[in-house]
PDB file of C-alpha atoms in Angstrom:
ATOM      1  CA  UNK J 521      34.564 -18.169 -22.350  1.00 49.00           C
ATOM      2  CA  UNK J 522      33.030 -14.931 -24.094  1.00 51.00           C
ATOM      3  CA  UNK J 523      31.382 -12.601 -22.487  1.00 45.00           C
ATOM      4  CA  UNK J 524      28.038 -13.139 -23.863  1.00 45.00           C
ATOM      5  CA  UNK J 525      27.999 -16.841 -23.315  1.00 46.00           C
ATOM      6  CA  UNK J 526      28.626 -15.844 -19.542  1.00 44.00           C
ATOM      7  CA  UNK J 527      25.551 -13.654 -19.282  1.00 41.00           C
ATOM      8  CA  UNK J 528      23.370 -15.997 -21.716  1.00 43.00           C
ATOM      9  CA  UNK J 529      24.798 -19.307 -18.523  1.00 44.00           C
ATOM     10  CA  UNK J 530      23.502 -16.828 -16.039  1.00 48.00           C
ATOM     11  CA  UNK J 531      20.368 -15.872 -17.381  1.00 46.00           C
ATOM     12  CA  UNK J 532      19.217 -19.400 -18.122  1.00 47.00           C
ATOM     13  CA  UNK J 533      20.364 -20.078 -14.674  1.00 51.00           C
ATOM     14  CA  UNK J 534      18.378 -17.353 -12.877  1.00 48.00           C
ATOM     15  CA  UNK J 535      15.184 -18.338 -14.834  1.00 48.00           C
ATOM     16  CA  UNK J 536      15.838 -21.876 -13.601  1.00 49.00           C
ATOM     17  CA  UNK J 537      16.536 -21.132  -9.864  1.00 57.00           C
ATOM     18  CA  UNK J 538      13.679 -18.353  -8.879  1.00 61.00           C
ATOM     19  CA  UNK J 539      10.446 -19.062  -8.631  1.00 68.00           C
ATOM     20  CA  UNK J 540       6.819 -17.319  -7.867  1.00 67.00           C
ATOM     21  CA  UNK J 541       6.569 -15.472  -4.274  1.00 72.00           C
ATOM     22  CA  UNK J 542       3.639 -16.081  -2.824  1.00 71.00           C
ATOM     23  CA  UNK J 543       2.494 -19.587  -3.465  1.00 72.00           C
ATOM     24  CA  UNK J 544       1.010 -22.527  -1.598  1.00 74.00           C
ATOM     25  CA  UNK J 545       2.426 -25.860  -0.422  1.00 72.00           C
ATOM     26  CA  UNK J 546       1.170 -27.685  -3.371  1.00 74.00           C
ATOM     27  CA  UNK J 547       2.813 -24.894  -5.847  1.00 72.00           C
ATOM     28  CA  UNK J 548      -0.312 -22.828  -6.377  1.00 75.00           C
ATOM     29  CA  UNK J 549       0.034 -19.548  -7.133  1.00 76.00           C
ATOM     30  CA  UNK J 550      -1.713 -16.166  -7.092  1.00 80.00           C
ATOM     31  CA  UNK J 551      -2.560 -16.422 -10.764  1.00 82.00           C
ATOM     32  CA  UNK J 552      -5.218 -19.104 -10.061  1.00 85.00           C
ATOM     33  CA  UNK J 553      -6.971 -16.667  -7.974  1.00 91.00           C
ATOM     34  CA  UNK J 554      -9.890 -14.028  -9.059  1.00 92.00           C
ATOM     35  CA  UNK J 555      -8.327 -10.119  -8.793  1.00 94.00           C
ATOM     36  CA  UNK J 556      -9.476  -7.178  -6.156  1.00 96.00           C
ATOM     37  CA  UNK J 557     -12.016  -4.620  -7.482  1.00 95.00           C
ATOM     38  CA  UNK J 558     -12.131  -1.262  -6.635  1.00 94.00           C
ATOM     39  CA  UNK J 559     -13.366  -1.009  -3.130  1.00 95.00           C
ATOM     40  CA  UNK J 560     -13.270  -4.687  -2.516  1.00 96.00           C
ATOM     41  CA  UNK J 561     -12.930  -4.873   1.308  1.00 96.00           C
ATOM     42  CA  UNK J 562      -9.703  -6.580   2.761  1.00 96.00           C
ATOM     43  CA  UNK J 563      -9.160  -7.699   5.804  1.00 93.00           C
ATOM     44  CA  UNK J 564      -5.988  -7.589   8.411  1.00 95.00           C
ATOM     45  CA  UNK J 565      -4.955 -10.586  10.556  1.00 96.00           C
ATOM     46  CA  UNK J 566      -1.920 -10.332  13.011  1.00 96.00           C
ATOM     47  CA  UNK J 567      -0.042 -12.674  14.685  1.00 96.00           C
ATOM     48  CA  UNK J 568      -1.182 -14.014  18.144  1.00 95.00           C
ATOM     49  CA  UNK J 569       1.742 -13.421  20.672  1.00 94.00           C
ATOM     50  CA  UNK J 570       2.314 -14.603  24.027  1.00 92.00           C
ATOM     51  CA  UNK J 571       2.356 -11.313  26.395  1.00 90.00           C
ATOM     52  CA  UNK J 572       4.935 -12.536  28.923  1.00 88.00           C
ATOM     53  CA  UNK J 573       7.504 -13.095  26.261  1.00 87.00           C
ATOM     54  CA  UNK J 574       6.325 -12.398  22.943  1.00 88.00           C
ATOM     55  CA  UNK J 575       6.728 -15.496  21.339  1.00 92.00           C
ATOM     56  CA  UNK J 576       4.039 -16.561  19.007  1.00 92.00           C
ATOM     57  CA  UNK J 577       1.509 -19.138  19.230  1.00 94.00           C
ATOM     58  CA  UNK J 578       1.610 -21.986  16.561  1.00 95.00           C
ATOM     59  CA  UNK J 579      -0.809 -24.454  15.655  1.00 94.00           C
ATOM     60  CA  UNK J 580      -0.475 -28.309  15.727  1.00 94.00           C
ATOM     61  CA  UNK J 581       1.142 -28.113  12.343  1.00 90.00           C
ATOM     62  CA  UNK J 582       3.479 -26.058  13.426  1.00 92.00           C
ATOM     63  CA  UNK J 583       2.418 -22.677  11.780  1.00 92.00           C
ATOM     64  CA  UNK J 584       2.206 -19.308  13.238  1.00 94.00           C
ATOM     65  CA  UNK J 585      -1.630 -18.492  14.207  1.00 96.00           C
ATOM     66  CA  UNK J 586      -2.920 -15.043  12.967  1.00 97.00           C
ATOM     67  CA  UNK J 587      -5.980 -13.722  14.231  1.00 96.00           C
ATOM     68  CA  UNK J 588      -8.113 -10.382  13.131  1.00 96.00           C
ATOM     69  CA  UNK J 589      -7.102  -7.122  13.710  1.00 96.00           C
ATOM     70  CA  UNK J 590      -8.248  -5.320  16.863  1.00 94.00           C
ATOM     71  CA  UNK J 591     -12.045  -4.802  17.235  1.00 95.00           C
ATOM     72  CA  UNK J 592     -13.000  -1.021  16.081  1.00 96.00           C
ATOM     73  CA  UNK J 593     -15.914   0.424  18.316  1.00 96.00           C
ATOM     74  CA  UNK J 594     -16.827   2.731  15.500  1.00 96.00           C
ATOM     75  CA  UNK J 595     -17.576  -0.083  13.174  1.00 95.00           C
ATOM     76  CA  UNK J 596     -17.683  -3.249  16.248  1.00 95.00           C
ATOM     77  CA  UNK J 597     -15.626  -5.530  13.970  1.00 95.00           C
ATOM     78  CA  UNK J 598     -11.809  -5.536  13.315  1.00 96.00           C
ATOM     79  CA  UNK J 599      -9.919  -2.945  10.877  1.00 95.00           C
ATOM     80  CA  UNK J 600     -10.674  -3.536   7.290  1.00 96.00           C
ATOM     81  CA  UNK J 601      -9.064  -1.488   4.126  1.00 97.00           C
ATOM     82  CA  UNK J 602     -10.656  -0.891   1.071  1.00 97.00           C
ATOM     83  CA  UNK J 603      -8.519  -2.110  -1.883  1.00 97.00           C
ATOM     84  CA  UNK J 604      -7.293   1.150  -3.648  1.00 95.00           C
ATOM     85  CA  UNK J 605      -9.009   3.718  -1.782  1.00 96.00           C
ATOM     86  CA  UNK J 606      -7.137   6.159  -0.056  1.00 96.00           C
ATOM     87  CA  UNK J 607      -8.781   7.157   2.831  1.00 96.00           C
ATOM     88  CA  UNK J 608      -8.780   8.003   6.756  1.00 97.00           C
ATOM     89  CA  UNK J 609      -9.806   5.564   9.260  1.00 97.00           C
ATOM     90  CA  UNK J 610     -10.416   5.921  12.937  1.00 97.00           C
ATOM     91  CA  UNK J 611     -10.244   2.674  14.655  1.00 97.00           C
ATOM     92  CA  UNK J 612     -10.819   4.008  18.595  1.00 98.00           C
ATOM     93  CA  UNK J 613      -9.374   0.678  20.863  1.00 97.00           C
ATOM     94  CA  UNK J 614     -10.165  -0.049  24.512  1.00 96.00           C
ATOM     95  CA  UNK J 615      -6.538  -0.982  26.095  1.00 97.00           C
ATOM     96  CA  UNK J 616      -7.509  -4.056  28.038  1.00 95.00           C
ATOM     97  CA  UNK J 617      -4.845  -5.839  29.922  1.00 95.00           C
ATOM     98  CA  UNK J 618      -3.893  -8.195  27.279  1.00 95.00           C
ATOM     99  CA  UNK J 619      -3.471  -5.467  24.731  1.00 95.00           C
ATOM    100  CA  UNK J 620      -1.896  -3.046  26.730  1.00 96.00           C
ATOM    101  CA  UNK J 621       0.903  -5.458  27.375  1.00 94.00           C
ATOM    102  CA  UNK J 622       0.929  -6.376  23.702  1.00 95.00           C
ATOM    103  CA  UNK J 623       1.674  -2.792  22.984  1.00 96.00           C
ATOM    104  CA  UNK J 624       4.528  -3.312  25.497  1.00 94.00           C
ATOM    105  CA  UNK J 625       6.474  -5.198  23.672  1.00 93.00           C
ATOM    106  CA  UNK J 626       5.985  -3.425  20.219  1.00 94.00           C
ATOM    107  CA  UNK J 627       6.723  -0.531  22.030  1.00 94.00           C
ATOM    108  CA  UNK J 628      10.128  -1.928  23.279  1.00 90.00           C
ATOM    109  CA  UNK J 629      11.101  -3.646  20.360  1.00 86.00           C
ATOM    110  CA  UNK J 630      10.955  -6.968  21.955  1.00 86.00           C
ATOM    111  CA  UNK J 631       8.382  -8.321  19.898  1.00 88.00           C
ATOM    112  CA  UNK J 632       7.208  -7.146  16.287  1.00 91.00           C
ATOM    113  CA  UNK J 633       3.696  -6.000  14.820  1.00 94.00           C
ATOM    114  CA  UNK J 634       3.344  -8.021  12.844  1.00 95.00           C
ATOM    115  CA  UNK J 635       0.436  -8.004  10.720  1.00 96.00           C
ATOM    116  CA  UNK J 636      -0.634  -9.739   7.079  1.00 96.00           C
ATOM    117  CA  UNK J 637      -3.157  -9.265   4.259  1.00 96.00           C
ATOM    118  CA  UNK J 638      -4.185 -11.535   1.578  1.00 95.00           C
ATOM    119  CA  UNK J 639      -2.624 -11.134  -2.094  1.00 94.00           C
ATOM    120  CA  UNK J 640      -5.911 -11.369  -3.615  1.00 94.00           C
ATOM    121  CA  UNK J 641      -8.994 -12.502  -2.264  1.00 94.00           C
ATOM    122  CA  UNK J 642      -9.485 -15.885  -0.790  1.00 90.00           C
ATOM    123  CA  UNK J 643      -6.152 -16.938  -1.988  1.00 90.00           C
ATOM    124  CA  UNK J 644      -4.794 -18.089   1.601  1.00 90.00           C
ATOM    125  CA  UNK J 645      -1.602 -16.127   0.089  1.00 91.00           C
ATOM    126  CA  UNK J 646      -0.330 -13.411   2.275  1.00 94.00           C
ATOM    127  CA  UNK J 647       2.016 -10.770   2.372  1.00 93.00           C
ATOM    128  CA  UNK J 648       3.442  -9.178   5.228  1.00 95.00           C
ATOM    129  CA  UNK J 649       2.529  -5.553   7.193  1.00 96.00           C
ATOM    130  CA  UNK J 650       4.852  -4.674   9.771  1.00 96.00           C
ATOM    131  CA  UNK J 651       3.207  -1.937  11.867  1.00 96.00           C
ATOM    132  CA  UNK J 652       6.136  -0.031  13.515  1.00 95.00           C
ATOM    133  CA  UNK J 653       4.393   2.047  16.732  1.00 95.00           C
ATOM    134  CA  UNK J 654       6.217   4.756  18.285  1.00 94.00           C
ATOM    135  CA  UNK J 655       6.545   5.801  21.797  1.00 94.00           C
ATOM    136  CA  UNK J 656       7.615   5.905  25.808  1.00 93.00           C
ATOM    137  CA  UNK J 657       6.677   3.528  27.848  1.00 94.00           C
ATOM    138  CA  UNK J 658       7.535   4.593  31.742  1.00 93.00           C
ATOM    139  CA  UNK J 659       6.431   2.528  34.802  1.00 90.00           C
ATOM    140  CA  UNK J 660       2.727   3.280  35.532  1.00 93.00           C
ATOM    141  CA  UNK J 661       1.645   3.813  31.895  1.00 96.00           C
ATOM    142  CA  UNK J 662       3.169   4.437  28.052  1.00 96.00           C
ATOM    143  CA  UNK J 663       3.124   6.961  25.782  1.00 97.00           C
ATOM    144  CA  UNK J 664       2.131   5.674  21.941  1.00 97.00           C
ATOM    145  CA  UNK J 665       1.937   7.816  18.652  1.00 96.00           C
ATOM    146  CA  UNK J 666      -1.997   7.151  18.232  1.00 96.00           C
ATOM    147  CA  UNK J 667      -1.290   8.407  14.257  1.00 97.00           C
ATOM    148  CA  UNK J 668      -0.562   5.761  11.426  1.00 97.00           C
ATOM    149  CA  UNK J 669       0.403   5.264   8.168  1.00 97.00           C
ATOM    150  CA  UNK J 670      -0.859   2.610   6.051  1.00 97.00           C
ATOM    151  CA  UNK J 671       1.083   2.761   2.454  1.00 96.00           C
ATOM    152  CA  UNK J 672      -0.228  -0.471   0.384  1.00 96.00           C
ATOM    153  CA  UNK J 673       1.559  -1.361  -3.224  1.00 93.00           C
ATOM    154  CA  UNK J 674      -0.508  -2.740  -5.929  1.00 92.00           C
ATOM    155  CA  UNK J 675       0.480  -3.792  -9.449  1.00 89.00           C
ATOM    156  CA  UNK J 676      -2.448  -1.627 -10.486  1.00 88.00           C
ATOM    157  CA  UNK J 677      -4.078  -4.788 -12.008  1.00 89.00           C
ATOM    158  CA  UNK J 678      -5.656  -6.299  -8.868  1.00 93.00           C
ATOM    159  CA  UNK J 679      -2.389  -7.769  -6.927  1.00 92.00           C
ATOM    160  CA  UNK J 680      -1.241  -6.373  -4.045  1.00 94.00           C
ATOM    161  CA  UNK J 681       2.550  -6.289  -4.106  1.00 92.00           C
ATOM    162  CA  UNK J 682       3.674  -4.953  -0.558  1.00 92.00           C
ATOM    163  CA  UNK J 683       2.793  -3.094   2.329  1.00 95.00           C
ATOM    164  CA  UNK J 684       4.203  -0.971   5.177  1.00 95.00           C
ATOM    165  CA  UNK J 685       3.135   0.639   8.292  1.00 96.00           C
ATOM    166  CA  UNK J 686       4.956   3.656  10.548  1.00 96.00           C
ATOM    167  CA  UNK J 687       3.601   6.058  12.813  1.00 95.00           C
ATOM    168  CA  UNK J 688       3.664  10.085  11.486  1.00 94.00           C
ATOM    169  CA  UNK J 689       3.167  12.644  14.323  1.00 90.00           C
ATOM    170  CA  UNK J 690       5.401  14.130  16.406  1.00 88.00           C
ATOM    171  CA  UNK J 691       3.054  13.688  19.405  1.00 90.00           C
ATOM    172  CA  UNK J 692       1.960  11.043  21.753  1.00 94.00           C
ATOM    173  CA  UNK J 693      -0.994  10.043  24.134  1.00 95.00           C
ATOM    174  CA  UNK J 694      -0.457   8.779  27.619  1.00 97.00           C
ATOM    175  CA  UNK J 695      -2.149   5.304  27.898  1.00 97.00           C
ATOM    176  CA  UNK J 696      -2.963   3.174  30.979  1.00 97.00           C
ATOM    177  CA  UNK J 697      -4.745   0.224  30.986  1.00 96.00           C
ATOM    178  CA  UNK J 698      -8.274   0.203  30.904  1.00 96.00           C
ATOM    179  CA  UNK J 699      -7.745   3.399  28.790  1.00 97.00           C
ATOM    180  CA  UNK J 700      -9.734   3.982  25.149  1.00 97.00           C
ATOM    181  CA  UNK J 701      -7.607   5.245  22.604  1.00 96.00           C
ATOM    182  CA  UNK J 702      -8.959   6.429  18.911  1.00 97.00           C
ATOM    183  CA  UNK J 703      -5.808   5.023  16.379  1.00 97.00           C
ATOM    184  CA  UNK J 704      -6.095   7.263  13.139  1.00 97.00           C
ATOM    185  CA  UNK J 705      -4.942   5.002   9.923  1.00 97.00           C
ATOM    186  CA  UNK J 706      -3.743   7.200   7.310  1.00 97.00           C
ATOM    187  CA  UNK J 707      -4.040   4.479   4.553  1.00 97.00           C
ATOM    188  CA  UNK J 708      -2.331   5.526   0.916  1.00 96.00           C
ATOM    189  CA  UNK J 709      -2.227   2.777  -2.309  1.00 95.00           C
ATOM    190  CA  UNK J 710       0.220   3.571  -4.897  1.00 92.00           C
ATOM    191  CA  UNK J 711       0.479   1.409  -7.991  1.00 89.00           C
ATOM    192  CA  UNK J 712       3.849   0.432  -9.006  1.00 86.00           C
ATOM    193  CA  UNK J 713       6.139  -0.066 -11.738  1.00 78.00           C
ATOM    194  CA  UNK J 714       6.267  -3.138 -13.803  1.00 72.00           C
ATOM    195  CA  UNK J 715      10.153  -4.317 -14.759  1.00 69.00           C
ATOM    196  CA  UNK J 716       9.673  -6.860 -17.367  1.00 62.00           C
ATOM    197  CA  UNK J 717      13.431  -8.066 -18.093  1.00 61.00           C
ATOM    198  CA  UNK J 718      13.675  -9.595 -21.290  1.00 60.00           C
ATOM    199  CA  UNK J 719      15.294 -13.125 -21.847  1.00 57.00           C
ATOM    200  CA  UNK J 720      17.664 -13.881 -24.877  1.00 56.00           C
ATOM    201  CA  UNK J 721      16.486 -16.814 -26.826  1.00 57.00           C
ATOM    202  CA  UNK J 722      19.110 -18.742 -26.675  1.00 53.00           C
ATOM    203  CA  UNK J 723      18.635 -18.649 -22.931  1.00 49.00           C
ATOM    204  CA  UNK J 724      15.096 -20.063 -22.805  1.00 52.00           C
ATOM    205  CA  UNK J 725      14.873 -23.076 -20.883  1.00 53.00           C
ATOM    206  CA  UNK J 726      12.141 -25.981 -21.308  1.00 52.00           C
ATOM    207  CA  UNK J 727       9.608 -23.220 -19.819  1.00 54.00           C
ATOM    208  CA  UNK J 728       7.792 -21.096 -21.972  1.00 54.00           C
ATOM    209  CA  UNK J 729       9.622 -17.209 -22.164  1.00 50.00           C
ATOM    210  CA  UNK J 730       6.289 -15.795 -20.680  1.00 52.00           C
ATOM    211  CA  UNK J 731       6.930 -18.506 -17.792  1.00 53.00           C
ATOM    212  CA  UNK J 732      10.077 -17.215 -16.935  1.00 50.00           C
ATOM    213  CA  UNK J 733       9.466 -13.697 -17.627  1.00 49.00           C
ATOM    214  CA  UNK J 734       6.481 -13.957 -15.306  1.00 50.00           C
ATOM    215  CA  UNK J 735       8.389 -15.470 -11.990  1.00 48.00           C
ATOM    216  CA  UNK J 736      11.823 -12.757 -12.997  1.00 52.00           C
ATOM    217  CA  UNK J 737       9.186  -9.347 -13.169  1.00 63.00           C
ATOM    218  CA  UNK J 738       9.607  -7.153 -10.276  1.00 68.00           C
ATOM    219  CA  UNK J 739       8.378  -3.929  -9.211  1.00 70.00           C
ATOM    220  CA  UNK J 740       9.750  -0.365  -8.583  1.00 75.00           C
ATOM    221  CA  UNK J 741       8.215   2.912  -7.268  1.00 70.00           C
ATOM    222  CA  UNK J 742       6.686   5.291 -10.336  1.00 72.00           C
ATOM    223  CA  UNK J 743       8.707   7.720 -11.609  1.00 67.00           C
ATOM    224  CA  UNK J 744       7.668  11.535  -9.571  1.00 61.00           C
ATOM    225  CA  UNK J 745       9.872  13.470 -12.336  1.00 57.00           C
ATOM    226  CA  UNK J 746       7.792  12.064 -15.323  1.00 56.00           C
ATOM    227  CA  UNK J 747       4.168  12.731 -13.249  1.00 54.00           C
ATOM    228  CA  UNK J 748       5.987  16.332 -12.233  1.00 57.00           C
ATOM    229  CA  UNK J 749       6.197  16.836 -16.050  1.00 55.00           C
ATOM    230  CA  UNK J 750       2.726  15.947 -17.015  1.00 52.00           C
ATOM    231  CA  UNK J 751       1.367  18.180 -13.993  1.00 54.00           C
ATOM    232  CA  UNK J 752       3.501  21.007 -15.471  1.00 57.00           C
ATOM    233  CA  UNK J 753       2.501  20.163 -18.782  1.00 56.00           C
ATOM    234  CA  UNK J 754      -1.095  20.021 -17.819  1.00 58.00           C
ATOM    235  CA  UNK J 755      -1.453  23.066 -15.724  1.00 58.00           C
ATOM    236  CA  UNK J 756       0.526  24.970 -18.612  1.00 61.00           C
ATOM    237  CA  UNK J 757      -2.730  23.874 -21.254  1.00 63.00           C
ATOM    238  CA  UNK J 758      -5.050  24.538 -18.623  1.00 58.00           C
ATOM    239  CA  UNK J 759      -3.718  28.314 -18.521  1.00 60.00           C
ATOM    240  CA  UNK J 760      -3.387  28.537 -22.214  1.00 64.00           C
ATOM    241  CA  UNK J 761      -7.030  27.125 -22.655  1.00 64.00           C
ATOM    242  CA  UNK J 762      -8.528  29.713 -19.931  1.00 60.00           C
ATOM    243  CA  UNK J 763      -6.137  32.573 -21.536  1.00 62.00           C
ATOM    244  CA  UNK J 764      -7.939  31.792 -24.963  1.00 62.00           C
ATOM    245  CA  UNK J 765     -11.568  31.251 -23.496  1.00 54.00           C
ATOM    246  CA  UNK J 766     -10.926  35.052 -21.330  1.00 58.00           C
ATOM    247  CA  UNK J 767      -9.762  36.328 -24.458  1.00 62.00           C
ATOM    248  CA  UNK J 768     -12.625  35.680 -26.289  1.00 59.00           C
ATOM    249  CA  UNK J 769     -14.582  36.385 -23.921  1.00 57.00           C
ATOM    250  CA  UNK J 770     -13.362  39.988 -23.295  1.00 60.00           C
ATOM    251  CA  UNK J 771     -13.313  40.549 -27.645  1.00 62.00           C
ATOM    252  CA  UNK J 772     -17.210  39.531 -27.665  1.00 64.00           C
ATOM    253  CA  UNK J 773     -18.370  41.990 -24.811  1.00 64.00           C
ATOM    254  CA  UNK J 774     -15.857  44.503 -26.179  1.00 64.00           C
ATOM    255  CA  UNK J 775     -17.254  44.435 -29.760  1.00 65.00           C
ATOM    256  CA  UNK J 776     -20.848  44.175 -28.361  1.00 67.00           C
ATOM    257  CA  UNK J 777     -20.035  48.100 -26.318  1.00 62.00           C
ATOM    258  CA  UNK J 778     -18.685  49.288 -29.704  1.00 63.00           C
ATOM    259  CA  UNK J 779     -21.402  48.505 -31.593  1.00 66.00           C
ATOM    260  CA  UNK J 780     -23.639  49.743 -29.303  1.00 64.00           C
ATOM    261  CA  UNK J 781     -21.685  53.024 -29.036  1.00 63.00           C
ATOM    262  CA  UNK J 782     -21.559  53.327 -32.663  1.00 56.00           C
ATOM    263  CA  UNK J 783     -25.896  53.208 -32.687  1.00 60.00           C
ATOM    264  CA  UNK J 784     -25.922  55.601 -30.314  1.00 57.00           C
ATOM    265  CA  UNK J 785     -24.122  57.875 -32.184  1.00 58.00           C
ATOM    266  CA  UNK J 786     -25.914  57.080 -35.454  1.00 56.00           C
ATOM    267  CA  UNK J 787     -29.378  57.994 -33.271  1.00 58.00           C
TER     268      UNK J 787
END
């Protein structure tokens, strides 16, 4: 068998096997759903864990319950992002029994973070956030990194893609319970790169080459070097542009002392 009938087999297999991440039980997927706007508020659910052991709580179909982020005295409601705003949040948390053994186990890595945010609005498709939190925990109280990252991926269009979460300083604060802590979110949205393979024709299935292209696209970070470029490019104009508009500057009032010298002398 040739080469190229090898790679045309596994193409046409590929398209055939993968299919769209997220969708719902009945196949629906995000591109029935309206896109986020600018500003468009979004809000975080996390899973509901057990604090003896961690373990989740489920429903009675069996699913995983999520409930809304921890309530933020500064706003009285739970932590909400704004789609593709960067911004700081403060999010200051009374660590009530419940939570402070929560924070236990994230602490010790016997339980996860574990966090989610819709795709698009009202889709009821989610992708994950996995909030790792940093710290000490001794016997009368932990220490936690009260500083955190947000970093949310969109496909610039109105999708979000992925998310992460990690704490950032290289200091803690010593937590017992009853204890009000201020959490600082540093929260950063970065659109990514669209990879939009092609498909040979003769490796089209019954789908439509849009289809297949659609559920095969995949995302990668944007390239620094070619926005390092454009800022070098850019600042380079912007010095030849104020060069030019000094330069004239400096000939007009230059002229304008000549001539006047030159009256003078002429009186």
């Amino acid at each position: 068998m040739q080469l190229s009938s090898i790679l045309l087999f596994s193409a046409a297999s590929l398209a055939a096997q993968i299919e769209p991440y997220p969708k719902l039980d009945d196949g629906t997927t995000i591109e029935t759903f309206p896109l986020y706007h600018a500003e468009d508020q979004i809000a975080l659910e996390c899973s509901k864990r057990q604090i003896d052991t961690g373990e989740h709580f489920f429903n009675e179909k069996g699913d995983i319950i999520y409930i809304p982020f921890m309530d933020c005295q500064e706003t009285k409601k739970p932590l909400e992002l704004k789609y593709n705003v960067d911004e700081q949040i403060a999010c200051t948390v009374k660590f009530e029994d419940r939570l402070y053994h929560l924070f236990q186990l994230y602490l010790h890595q016997d339980a996860p973070f574990t966090c989610r945010i819709p795709v698009r609005p009202d889709s009821g498709l989610y992708i994950p956030l996995d909030i790792q939190v940093r710290g000490n925990i001794m016997e009368s109280h932990f220490d936690l990194d009260p500083n955190i990252a947000i970093q949310m991926f969109t496909d610039g269009d109105g999708t979000i893609i992925s998310s992460t979460s990690f704490s950032t300083s290289v200091n803690t604060t010593r937590i017992i319970i009853g204890d009000t802590v201020k959490l600082n979110f540093n929260v950063i949205w970065t659109s990514l790169k669209k990879i939009v393979p092609e498909i040979p024709e003769q490796a089209q299935t019954t789908q439509s080459k849009l289809e297949q292209q659609k559920y095969i696209t995949s995302y990668t970070l944007p390239d620094r070097r070619n926005q390092k470029v454009l800022y070098f490019f850019t600042a380079v104009i912007g010095a030849l542009i104020g060069s030019v508009v000094t330069t004239v500057f400096l000939y007009k009032r230059l002229n304008r002392k000549l001539r006047q010298s030159y009256s003078d002398k002429l009186e």
